[in-house]
Amino acid sequence: MSEVREPGSAAAGRRKIEWAMGRMRVLSALVRELEPERPLEGMRVGMSLHLEAKTAALAISLERLGARVSITSSNPLSTQDDVAAALAESVDRVYAWRGETEEEYLRNHRRVLDDGPQLIVDDGADLSVMAHETGAAPGIIGATEETTTGVLRFRAMEREGVLRFPVIAVNDAMSKHLYDNRFGSGQSVLDGVMRATNMQVGGKRVVVIGYGWVGKGVAERFRGMGARVSVVEVDPFKALEAYMDGYEVLGSMAAARVGDIFITCTGNVRVLTAEHFRVMKDGAVLANAGHFDVEVDVRALRSMAASEEEVRPNVREFRMGDGRRLYLLGEGRLVNLVAADGHPIEVMDMSFATQLLAVVHLARNRGRLESRVHPLPRELDEKVVRTKLAIEGIEIDSLTEEQRRYLESWRYRAPPDAANLARNASSASAASSSPLMSGRPPSTTRFPARYTLRTSARPAAMTTFVVRSHAGLSSIELRSRTTKSALRPGESVPTSPSPAARADPTVAASSAARADTTDGSPVLALWR
């Protein structure tokens, strides 16, 4: 039986869910495609995600494909109680409310596992880790993971040899992290900071700590609002990337002295600590965009403060002994979900469409995947993006067969054209003195490459050809050194390569030649 805190608010929650589902067109399109098959029929899915309207849409979509869903929240402060109440009317089990204590948070995760999930949809890996710790892992077919933090935890489990079921790293899918982590985080973190503080962003010194996909998006959006953005990094490549993107790059202590707003985007522990708090200026604002509440050292901040009080919803003031005031948003938890509604609907539409396909993939491949972290198959990743493009009315080109072969070949060459054909024809006699024409195999083959053939049809004629193609099919220009004339289109002669020609695998494998026409110029086609 579900447990939520405000069942009387279900009507408001339904309106939120309907608003979101009406704009999650990729997810809806995939559900319509898969619903007749019901690929999750009779399977129980356990979910630990931020419980708001977009997550509710995913849970309802999984039930439409046949699953029985049990869900809790992956963050004690990110549940929207009206949405949880509405979702309890639509799916099997809901255990979540805003403001869970640590014990309530853990108990709700245990209740999801007690329902016996065969598949897990995770955000941060807490549910899956608990499954391993409680002995529930053997009954689980697999899990999907939404976040960078969670994927790192699963990879650590894999390295240590303790992972007991396959995990699809949804976060690493192109259809997820290129849009969710960058564009979703950029907009939603800005939204959370602005909602919590009602401060002007333009002109402020904003310090973004961490320049991964989340940090890139946050820096970009705050700069777009007129902020003067500085980046702090430990990775030299990312630091240089931020510099070349036009940001000031500082060490954390230097940044601590000048920043007005600090946003941690690292997924790591104690990124802002007591030594930073001691030098921050009066009024500095601290926010976190990483998954767990460990990036801002809240315990140190609290121990340093002479007093503490909530001055606005989701804003706590810490007054230092010297009179300086530091402001912590959302208790150091994800500011975009604690103080706002999380990522935009259209962004989560793509992320949750990717989650849906990953869950179905696990169900269809039950027992066939190793207990390790797997990428989402490319075709499923691309399906999400192509569906989004089609919905937006965007058409893109496709590679021609010639272009595809060109990219797959190791034999680089310039595309043939009439001017190249003419130049090579006129240089045939000059080429006869080259090492290739003398019959000595070259140490390195370059294209176009000139070789000498003796044709059995004309035993007295030495013939020059120029290789122009690749990937097993070579178009060549053929001219007689005696008559200086090209073969006629359609004329066929057997060939016997010289030693130099035999050094080239494309030519050596050729057994016949046929004159053909390309761009109006007589050429010869060799084939294996």
PDB file of N, CA and C in Angstrom, residues 12-24 53-54 57 345-346:
ATOM      1  N   ALA A  12      -4.337  18.703  -7.647  1.00  0.00           N
ATOM      2  CA  ALA A  12      -3.297  19.613  -8.118  1.00  0.00           C
ATOM      3  C   ALA A  12      -2.147  18.837  -8.746  1.00  0.00           C
ATOM      4  N   GLY A  13      -1.810  17.694  -8.161  1.00  0.00           N
ATOM      5  CA  GLY A  13      -0.755  16.869  -8.726  1.00  0.00           C
ATOM      6  C   GLY A  13      -1.116  16.326 -10.100  1.00  0.00           C
ATOM      7  N   ARG A  14      -2.392  15.946 -10.276  1.00  0.00           N
ATOM      8  CA  ARG A  14      -2.824  15.451 -11.592  1.00  0.00           C
ATOM      9  C   ARG A  14      -2.665  16.512 -12.659  1.00  0.00           C
ATOM     10  N   ARG A  15      -2.977  17.748 -12.316  1.00  0.00           N
ATOM     11  CA  ARG A  15      -2.825  18.824 -13.301  1.00  0.00           C
ATOM     12  C   ARG A  15      -1.356  18.994 -13.690  1.00  0.00           C
ATOM     13  N   LYS A  16      -0.458  18.891 -12.710  1.00  0.00           N
ATOM     14  CA  LYS A  16       0.971  18.986 -13.025  1.00  0.00           C
ATOM     15  C   LYS A  16       1.406  17.845 -13.948  1.00  0.00           C
ATOM     16  N   ILE A  17       0.958  16.641 -13.642  1.00  0.00           N
ATOM     17  CA  ILE A  17       1.347  15.483 -14.446  1.00  0.00           C
ATOM     18  C   ILE A  17       0.799  15.600 -15.859  1.00  0.00           C
ATOM     19  N   GLU A  18      -0.447  16.020 -15.979  1.00  0.00           N
ATOM     20  CA  GLU A  18      -1.048  16.180 -17.307  1.00  0.00           C
ATOM     21  C   GLU A  18      -0.308  17.244 -18.120  1.00  0.00           C
ATOM     22  N   TRP A  19       0.082  18.325 -17.466  1.00  0.00           N
ATOM     23  CA  TRP A  19       0.838  19.381 -18.153  1.00  0.00           C
ATOM     24  C   TRP A  19       2.153  18.818 -18.689  1.00  0.00           C
ATOM     25  N   ALA A  20       2.831  18.052 -17.846  1.00  0.00           N
ATOM     26  CA  ALA A  20       4.113  17.480 -18.272  1.00  0.00           C
ATOM     27  C   ALA A  20       3.923  16.462 -19.385  1.00  0.00           C
ATOM     28  N   MET A  21       2.989  15.554 -19.223  1.00  0.00           N
ATOM     29  CA  MET A  21       2.804  14.489 -20.222  1.00  0.00           C
ATOM     30  C   MET A  21       2.388  15.052 -21.579  1.00  0.00           C
ATOM     31  N   GLY A  22       1.683  16.157 -21.549  1.00  0.00           N
ATOM     32  CA  GLY A  22       1.278  16.782 -22.810  1.00  0.00           C
ATOM     33  C   GLY A  22       2.452  17.341 -23.597  1.00  0.00           C
ATOM     34  N   ARG A  23       3.573  17.537 -22.920  1.00  0.00           N
ATOM     35  CA  ARG A  23       4.768  18.086 -23.571  1.00  0.00           C
ATOM     36  C   ARG A  23       5.909  17.077 -23.677  1.00  0.00           C
ATOM     37  N   MET A  24       5.682  15.863 -23.235  1.00  0.00           N
ATOM     38  CA  MET A  24       6.694  14.802 -23.340  1.00  0.00           C
ATOM     39  C   MET A  24       6.350  13.933 -24.550  1.00  0.00           C
ATOM     40  N   ALA A  53       6.673  15.816 -11.500  1.00  0.00           N
ATOM     41  CA  ALA A  53       5.713  15.485 -12.550  1.00  0.00           C
ATOM     42  C   ALA A  53       6.311  14.685 -13.705  1.00  0.00           C
ATOM     43  N   LYS A  54       7.551  15.018 -14.124  1.00  0.00           N
ATOM     44  CA  LYS A  54       8.138  14.274 -15.245  1.00  0.00           C
ATOM     45  C   LYS A  54       8.429  12.830 -14.858  1.00  0.00           C
ATOM     46  N   ALA A  57       5.341  10.860 -15.068  1.00  0.00           N
ATOM     47  CA  ALA A  57       5.032  10.485 -16.447  1.00  0.00           C
ATOM     48  C   ALA A  57       5.770   9.210 -16.858  1.00  0.00           C
ATOM     49  N   ILE A 345      10.722  20.296 -19.030  1.00  0.00           N
ATOM     50  CA  ILE A 345       9.957  19.116 -19.443  1.00  0.00           C
ATOM     51  C   ILE A 345      10.536  18.505 -20.712  1.00  0.00           C
ATOM     52  N   GLU A 346      10.831  19.338 -21.702  1.00  0.00           N
ATOM     53  CA  GLU A 346      11.280  18.803 -22.990  1.00  0.00           C
ATOM     54  C   GLU A 346      12.632  18.097 -22.879  1.00  0.00           C
TER      55      GLU A 346
END
